Tab-separated table of C-alpha atoms in Angstrom:
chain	number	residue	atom	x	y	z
X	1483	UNK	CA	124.460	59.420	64.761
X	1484	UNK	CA	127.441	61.314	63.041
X	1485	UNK	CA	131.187	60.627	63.434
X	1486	UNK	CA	134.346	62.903	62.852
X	1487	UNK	CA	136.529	60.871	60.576
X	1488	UNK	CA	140.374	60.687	61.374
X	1489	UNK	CA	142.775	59.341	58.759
X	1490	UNK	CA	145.282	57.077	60.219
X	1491	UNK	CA	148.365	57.027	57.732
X	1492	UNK	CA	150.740	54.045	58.324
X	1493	UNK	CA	152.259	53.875	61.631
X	1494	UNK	CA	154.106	51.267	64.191
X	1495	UNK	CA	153.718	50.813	67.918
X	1496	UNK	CA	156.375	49.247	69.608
X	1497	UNK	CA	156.802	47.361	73.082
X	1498	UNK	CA	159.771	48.713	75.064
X	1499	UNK	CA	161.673	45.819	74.646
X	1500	UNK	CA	161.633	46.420	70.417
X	1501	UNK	CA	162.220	50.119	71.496
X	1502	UNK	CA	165.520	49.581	73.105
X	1503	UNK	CA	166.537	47.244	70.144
X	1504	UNK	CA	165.923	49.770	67.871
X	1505	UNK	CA	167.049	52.683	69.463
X	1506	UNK	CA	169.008	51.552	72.279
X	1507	UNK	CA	169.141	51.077	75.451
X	1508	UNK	CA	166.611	53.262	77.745
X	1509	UNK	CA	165.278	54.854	74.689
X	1510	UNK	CA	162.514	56.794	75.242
X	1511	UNK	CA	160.205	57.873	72.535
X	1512	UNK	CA	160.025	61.501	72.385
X	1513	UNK	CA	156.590	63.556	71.651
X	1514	UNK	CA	156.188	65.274	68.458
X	1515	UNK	CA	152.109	65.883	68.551
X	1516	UNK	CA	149.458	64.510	71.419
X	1517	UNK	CA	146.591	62.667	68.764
X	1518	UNK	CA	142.977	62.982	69.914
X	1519	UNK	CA	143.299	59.562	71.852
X	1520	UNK	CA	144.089	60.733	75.424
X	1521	UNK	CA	147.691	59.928	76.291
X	1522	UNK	CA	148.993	58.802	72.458
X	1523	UNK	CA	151.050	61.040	70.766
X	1524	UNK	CA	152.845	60.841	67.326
X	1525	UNK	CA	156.719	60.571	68.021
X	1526	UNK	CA	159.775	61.695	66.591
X	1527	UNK	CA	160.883	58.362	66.180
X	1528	UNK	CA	160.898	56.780	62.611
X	1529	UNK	CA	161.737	53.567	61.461
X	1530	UNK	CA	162.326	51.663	58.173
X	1531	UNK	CA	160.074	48.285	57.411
X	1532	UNK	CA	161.743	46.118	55.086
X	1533	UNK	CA	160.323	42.449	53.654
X	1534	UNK	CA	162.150	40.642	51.219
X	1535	UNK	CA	160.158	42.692	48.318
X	1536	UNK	CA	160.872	45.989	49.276
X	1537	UNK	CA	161.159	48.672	51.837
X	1538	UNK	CA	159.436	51.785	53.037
X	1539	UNK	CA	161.053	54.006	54.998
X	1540	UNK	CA	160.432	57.052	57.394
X	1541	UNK	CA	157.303	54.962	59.183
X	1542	UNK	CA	156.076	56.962	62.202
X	1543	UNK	CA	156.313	55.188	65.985
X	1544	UNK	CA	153.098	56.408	67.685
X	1545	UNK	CA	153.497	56.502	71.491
X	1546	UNK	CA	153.464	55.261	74.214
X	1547	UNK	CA	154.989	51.964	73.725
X	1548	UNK	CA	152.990	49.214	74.083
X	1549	UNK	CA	152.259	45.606	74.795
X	1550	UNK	CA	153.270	44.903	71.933
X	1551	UNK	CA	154.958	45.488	68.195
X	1552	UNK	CA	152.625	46.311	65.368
X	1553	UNK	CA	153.151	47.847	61.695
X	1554	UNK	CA	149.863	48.967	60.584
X	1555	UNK	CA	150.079	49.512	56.765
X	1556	UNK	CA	146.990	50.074	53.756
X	1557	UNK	CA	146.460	47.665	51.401
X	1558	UNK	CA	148.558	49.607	48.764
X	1559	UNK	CA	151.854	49.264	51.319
X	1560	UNK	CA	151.002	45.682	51.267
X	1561	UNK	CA	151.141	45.389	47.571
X	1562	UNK	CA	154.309	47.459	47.277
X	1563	UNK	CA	156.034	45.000	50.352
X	1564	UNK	CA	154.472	42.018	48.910
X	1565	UNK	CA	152.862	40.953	51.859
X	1566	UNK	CA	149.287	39.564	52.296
X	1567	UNK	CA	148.463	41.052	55.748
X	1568	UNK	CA	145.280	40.017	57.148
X	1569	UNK	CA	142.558	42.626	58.190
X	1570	UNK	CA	142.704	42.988	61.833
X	1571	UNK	CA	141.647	44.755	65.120
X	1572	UNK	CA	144.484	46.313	66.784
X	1573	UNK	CA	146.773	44.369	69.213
X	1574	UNK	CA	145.811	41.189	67.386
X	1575	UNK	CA	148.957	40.692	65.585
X	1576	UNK	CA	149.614	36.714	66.092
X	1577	UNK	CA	149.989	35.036	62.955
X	1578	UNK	CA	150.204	38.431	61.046
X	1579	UNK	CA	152.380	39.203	58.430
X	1580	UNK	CA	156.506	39.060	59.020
X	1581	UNK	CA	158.300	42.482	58.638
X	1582	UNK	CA	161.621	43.519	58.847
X	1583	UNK	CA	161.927	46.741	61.277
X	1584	UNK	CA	165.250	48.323	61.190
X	1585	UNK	CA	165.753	51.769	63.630
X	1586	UNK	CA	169.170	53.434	63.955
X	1587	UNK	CA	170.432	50.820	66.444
X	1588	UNK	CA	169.348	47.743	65.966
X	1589	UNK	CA	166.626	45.697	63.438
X	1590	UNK	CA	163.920	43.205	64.133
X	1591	UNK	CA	162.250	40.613	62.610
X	1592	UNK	CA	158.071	40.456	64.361
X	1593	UNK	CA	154.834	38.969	62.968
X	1594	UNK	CA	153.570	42.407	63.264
X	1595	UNK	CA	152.097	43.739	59.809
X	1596	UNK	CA	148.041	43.758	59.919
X	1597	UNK	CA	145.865	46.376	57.801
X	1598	UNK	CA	143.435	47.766	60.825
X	1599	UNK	CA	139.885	47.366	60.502
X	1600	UNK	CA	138.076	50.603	59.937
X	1601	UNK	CA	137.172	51.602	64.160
X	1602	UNK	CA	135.297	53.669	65.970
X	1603	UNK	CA	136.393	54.961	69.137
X	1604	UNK	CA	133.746	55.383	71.860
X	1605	UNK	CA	134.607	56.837	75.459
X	1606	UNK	CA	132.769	54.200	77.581
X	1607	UNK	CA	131.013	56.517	79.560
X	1608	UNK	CA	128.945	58.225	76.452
X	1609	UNK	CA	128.289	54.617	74.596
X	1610	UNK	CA	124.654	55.006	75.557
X	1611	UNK	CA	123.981	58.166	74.759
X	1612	UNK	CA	125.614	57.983	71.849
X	1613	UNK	CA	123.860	54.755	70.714
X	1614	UNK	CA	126.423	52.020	70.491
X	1615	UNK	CA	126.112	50.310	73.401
X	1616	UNK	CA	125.852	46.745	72.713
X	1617	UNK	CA	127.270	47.261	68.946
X	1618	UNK	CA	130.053	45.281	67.764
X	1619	UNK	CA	130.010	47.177	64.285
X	1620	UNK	CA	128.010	49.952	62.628
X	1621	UNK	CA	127.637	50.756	59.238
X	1622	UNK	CA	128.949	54.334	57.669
X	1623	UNK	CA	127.581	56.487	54.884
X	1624	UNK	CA	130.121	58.354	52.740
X	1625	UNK	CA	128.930	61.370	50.812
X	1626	UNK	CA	129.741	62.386	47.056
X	1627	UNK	CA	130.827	61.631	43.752
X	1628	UNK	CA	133.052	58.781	44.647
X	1629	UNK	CA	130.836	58.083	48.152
X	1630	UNK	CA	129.033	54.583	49.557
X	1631	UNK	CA	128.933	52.586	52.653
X	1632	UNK	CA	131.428	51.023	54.529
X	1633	UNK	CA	130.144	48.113	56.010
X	1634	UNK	CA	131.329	46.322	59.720
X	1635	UNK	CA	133.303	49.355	60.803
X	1636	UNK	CA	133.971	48.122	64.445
X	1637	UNK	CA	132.847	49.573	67.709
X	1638	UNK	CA	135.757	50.145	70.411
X	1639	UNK	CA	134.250	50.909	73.823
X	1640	UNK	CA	136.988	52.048	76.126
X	1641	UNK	CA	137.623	53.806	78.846
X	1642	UNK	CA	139.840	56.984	78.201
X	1643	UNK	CA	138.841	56.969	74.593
X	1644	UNK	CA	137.742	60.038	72.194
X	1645	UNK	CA	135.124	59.884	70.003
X	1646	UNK	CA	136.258	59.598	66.902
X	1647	UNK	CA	136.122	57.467	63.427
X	1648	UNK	CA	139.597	55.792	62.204
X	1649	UNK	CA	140.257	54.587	58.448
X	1650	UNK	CA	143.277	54.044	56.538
X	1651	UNK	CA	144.433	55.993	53.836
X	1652	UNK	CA	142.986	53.534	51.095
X	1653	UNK	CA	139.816	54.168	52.423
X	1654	UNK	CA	140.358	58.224	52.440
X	1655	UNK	CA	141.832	58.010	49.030
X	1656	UNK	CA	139.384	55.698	47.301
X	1657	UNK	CA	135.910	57.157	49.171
X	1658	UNK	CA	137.881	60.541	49.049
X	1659	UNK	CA	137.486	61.267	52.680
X	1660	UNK	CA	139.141	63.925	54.538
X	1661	UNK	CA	140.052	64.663	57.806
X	1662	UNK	CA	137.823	65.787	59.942
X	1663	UNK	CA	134.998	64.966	58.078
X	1664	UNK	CA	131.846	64.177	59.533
X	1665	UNK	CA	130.160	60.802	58.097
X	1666	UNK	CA	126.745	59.404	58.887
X	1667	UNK	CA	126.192	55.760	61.384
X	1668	UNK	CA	123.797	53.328	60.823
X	1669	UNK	CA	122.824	49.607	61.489
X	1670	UNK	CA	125.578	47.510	60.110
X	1671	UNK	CA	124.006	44.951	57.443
X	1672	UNK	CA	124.564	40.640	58.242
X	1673	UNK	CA	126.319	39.125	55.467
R	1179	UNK	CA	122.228	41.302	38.447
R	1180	UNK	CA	125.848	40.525	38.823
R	1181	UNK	CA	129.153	42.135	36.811
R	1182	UNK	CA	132.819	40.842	37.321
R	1183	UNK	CA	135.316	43.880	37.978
R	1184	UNK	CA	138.330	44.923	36.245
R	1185	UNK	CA	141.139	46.640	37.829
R	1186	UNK	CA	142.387	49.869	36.063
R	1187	UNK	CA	145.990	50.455	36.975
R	1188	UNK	CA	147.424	53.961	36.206
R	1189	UNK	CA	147.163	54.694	32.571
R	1190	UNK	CA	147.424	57.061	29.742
R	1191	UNK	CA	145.232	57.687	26.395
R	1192	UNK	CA	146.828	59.772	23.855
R	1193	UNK	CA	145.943	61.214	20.604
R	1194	UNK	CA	147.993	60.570	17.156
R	1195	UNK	CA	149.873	63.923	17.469
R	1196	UNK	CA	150.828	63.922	21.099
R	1197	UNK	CA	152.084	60.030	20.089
R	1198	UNK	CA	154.386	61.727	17.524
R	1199	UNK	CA	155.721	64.318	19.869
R	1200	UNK	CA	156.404	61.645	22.499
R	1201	UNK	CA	157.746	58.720	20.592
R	1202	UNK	CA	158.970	60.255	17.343
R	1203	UNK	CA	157.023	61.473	13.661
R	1204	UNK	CA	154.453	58.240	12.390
R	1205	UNK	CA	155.150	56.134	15.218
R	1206	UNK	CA	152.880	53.210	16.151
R	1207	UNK	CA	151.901	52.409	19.312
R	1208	UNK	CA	152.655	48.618	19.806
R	1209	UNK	CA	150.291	45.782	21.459
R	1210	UNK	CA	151.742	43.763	24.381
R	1211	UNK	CA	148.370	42.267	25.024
R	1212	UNK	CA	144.059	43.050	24.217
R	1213	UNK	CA	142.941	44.081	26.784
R	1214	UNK	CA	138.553	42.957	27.446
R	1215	UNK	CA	137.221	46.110	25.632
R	1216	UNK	CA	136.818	44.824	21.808
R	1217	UNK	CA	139.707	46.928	19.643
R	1218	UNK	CA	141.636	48.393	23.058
R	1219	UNK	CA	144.727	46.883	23.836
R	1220	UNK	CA	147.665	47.687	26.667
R	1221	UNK	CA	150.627	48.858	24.378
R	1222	UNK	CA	154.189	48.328	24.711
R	1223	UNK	CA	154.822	51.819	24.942
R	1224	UNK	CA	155.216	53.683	28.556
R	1225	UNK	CA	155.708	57.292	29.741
R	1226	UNK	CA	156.658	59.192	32.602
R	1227	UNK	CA	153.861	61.724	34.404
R	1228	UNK	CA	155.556	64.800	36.228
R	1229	UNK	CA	154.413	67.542	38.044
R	1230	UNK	CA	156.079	70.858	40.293
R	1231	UNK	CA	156.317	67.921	43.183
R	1232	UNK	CA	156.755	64.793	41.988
R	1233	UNK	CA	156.625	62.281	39.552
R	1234	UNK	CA	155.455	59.011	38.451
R	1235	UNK	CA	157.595	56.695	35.899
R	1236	UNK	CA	156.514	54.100	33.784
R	1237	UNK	CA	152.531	54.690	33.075
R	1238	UNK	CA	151.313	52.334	30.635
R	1239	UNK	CA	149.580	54.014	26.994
R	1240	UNK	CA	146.219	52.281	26.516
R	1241	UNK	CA	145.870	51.922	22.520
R	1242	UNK	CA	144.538	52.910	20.376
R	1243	UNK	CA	145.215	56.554	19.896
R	1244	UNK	CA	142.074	58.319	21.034
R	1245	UNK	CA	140.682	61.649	20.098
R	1246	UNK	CA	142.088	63.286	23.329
R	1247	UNK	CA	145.254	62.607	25.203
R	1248	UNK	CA	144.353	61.670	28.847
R	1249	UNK	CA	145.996	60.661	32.058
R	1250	UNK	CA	143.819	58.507	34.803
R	1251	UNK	CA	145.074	58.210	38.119
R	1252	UNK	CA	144.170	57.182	41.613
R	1253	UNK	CA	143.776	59.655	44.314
R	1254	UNK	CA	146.912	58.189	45.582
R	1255	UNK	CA	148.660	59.167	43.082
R	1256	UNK	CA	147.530	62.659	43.091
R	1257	UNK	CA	148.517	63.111	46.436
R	1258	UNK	CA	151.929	61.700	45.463
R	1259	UNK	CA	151.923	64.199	42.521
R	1260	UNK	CA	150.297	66.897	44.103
R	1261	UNK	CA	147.189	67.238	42.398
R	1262	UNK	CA	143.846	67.662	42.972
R	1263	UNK	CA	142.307	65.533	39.806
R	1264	UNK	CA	138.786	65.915	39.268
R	1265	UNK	CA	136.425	62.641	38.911
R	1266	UNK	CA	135.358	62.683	35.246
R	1267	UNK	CA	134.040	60.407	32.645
R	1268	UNK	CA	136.778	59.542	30.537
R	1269	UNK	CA	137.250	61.648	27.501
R	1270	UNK	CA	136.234	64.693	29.854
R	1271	UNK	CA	139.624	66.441	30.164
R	1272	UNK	CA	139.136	70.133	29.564
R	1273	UNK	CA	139.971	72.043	32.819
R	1274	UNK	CA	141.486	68.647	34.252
R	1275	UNK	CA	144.750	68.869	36.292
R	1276	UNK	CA	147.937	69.704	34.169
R	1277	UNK	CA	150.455	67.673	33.979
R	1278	UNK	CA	153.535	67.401	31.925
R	1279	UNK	CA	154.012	63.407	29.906
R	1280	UNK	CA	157.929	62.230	29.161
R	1281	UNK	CA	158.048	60.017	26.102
R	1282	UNK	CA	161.520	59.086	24.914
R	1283	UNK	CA	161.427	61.770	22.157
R	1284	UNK	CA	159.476	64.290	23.491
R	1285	UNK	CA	157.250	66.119	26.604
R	1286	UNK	CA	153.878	67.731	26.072
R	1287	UNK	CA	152.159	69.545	28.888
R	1288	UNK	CA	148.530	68.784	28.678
R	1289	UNK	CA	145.123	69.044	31.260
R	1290	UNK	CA	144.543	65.396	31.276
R	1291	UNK	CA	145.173	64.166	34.846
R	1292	UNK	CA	141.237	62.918	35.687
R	1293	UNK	CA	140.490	60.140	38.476
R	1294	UNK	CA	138.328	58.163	36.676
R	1295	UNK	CA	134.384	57.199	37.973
R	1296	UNK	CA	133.608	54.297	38.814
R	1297	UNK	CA	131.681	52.695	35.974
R	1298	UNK	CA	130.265	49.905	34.242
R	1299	UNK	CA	130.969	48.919	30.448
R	1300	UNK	CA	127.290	47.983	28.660
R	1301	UNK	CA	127.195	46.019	25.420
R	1302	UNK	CA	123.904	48.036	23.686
R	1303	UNK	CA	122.539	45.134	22.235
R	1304	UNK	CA	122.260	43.558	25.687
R	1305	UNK	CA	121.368	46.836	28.177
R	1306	UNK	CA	117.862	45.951	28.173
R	1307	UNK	CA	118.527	41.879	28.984
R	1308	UNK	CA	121.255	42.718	31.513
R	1309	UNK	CA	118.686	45.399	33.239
R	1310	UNK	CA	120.593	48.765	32.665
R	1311	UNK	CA	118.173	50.362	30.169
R	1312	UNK	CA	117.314	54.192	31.187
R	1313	UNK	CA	119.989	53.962	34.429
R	1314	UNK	CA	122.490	56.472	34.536
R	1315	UNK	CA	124.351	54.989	37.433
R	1316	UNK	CA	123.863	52.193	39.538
R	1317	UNK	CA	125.069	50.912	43.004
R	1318	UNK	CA	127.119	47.848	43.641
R	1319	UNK	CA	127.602	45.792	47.073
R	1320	UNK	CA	131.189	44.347	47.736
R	1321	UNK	CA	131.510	41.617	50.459
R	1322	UNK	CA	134.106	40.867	52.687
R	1323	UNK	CA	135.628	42.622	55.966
R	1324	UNK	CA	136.483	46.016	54.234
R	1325	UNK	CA	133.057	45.520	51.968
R	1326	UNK	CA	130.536	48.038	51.683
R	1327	UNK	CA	129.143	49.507	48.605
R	1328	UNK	CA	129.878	52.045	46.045
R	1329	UNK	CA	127.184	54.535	44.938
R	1330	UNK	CA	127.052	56.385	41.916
R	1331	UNK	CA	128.937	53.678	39.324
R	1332	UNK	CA	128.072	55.015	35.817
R	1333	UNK	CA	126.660	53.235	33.567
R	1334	UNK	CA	128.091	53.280	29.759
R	1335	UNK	CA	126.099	52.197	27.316
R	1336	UNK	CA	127.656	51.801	24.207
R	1337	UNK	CA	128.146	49.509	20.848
R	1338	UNK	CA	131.458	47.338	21.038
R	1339	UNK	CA	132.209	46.841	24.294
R	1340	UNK	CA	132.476	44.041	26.611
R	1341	UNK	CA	130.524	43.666	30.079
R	1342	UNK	CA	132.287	44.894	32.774
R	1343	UNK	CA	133.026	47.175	35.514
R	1344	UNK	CA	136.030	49.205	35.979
R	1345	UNK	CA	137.221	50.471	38.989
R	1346	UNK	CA	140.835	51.842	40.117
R	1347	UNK	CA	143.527	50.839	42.621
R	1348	UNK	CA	142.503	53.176	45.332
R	1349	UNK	CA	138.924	51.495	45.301
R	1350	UNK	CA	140.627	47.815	44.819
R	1351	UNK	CA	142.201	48.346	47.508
R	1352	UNK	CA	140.093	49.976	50.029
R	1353	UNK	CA	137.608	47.117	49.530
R	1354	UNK	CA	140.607	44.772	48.848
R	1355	UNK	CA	138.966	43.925	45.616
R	1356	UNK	CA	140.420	41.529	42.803
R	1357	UNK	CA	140.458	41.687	38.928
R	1358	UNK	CA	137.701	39.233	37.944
R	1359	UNK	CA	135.859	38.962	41.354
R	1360	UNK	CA	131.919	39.438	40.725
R	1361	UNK	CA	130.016	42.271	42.728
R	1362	UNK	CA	126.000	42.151	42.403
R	1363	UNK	CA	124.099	45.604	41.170
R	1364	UNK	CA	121.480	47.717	42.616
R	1365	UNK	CA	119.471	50.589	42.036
R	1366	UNK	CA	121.376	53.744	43.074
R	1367	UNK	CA	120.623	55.879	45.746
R	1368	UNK	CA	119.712	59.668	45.316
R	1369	UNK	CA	121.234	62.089	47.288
């Protein structure tokens, strides 16, 4: 089993209420690049996240919006923000870590900052063939100087989905990992 | 067999002459505090890295002077900085990325800039007792939801120095490691 890697830099998805805060009222985020995920895109839209720390600015909205608000940030934004965001799946962002979002119009203040577990997208319809079907996490090999494993890299079966490997840029940077790589799957270890 | 990790930060060797161009003629570098090697020390004394794109202020000097002037980095950095550092052993610079070093009283442009391998610090008098006799590199396990485990760690045998493994921020922080958190050893894979 072999994966193409994709490297997710930090990014924010926003409901359509937070939209309209921060851009105003009927905002619509506009499409700079479709991603390989059918139907997301990268927008145009950027926005500032702020904690009491610090700030980094010029944070990408990928669309569409969504059920909800989410900063998605690597370890090393954390540090600079001084925030101690937990490790999380997507969409889970209750009891994450508070952030300050400011866009041109308006600024909120969600429970929204989580560092993503390391995924793998599988399209529901080729989880058998592809050997995941009843995996909740695999294992991945990483080749060269600075290689390993990653352990518990989690399994998303979904409908609509493309195949494809997501880590954050800590990851990339410290396994040195590029896009578009292809990495190894195998049997996730029980700790 | 177990080793507790250390957490190298960006940092700079330099030789005596480079220290003279940078700080001024017979200058001293200065300890702010030992550091676990026996004799090393993180000095008072800081410099800025630049290169074509970018730069990075405020990288600490490791004393003491060393007999070649040296810059490690994370990949992060390098991507900030534009640079695409080779892993080395430290002490390994020739041919390493160029990069120009801002002391108060000086600049020298130098190939230093290495990312630095993974690697463990062996007392000699205790490589055979801690298991490390004859091993080049090793393999060590991290736990935790972003564990996994690094291959290729080098091993460094040598007289006067203080158990320990070394890794950088990129690595801390992909694994979401911490400074004095114990990691067991294995044998390392072949590849």
């Amino acid at each position: 089993m072999k994966v193409t890697v994709g490297i997710s830099a930090r990014h924010v998805h926003v409901t359509r209420e937070d939209l309209e805060i921060l851009f105003g009222k009927d905002y619509e985020l506009t499409k700079c690049r479709n991603i390989n995920q059918p139907g997301q895109f990268a927008s145009n839209e950027f926005v500032t996240v702020r904690t009491e720390k610090d700030e980094i600015a010029h944070i990408r909205i990928l669309g569409p919006v969504r059920q909800y608000t989410q900063v998605e940030l690597s370890k090393t934004d954390c540090i600079k923000l001084g925030l101690n965001a937990p490790i999380r799946e997507s969409g889970d962002v209750i009891g994450s870590s508070k952030v300050t979002i400011i866009g041109p119009k308006g600024m909120i203040e969600r429970e929204a900052g989580i560092i993503a577990t390391r995924h793998i997208h599988v399209p529901i319809e080729d989880a058998k063939k592809l050997g995941f079907e009843g995996l909740e996490t695999v294992s991945v090999k990483i080749p060269g100087k600075k290689g390993g494993i990653m352990y518990h890299v989690s399994v998303r079966i979904a409908e609509n989905s493309y195949y494809e490997m997501h880590i954050d840029t800590d990851d990339a940077n410290a396994f040195q990992i590029k896009s578009g790589e292809e990495l190894e799957i195998f049997k996730d270890i029980q700790e």
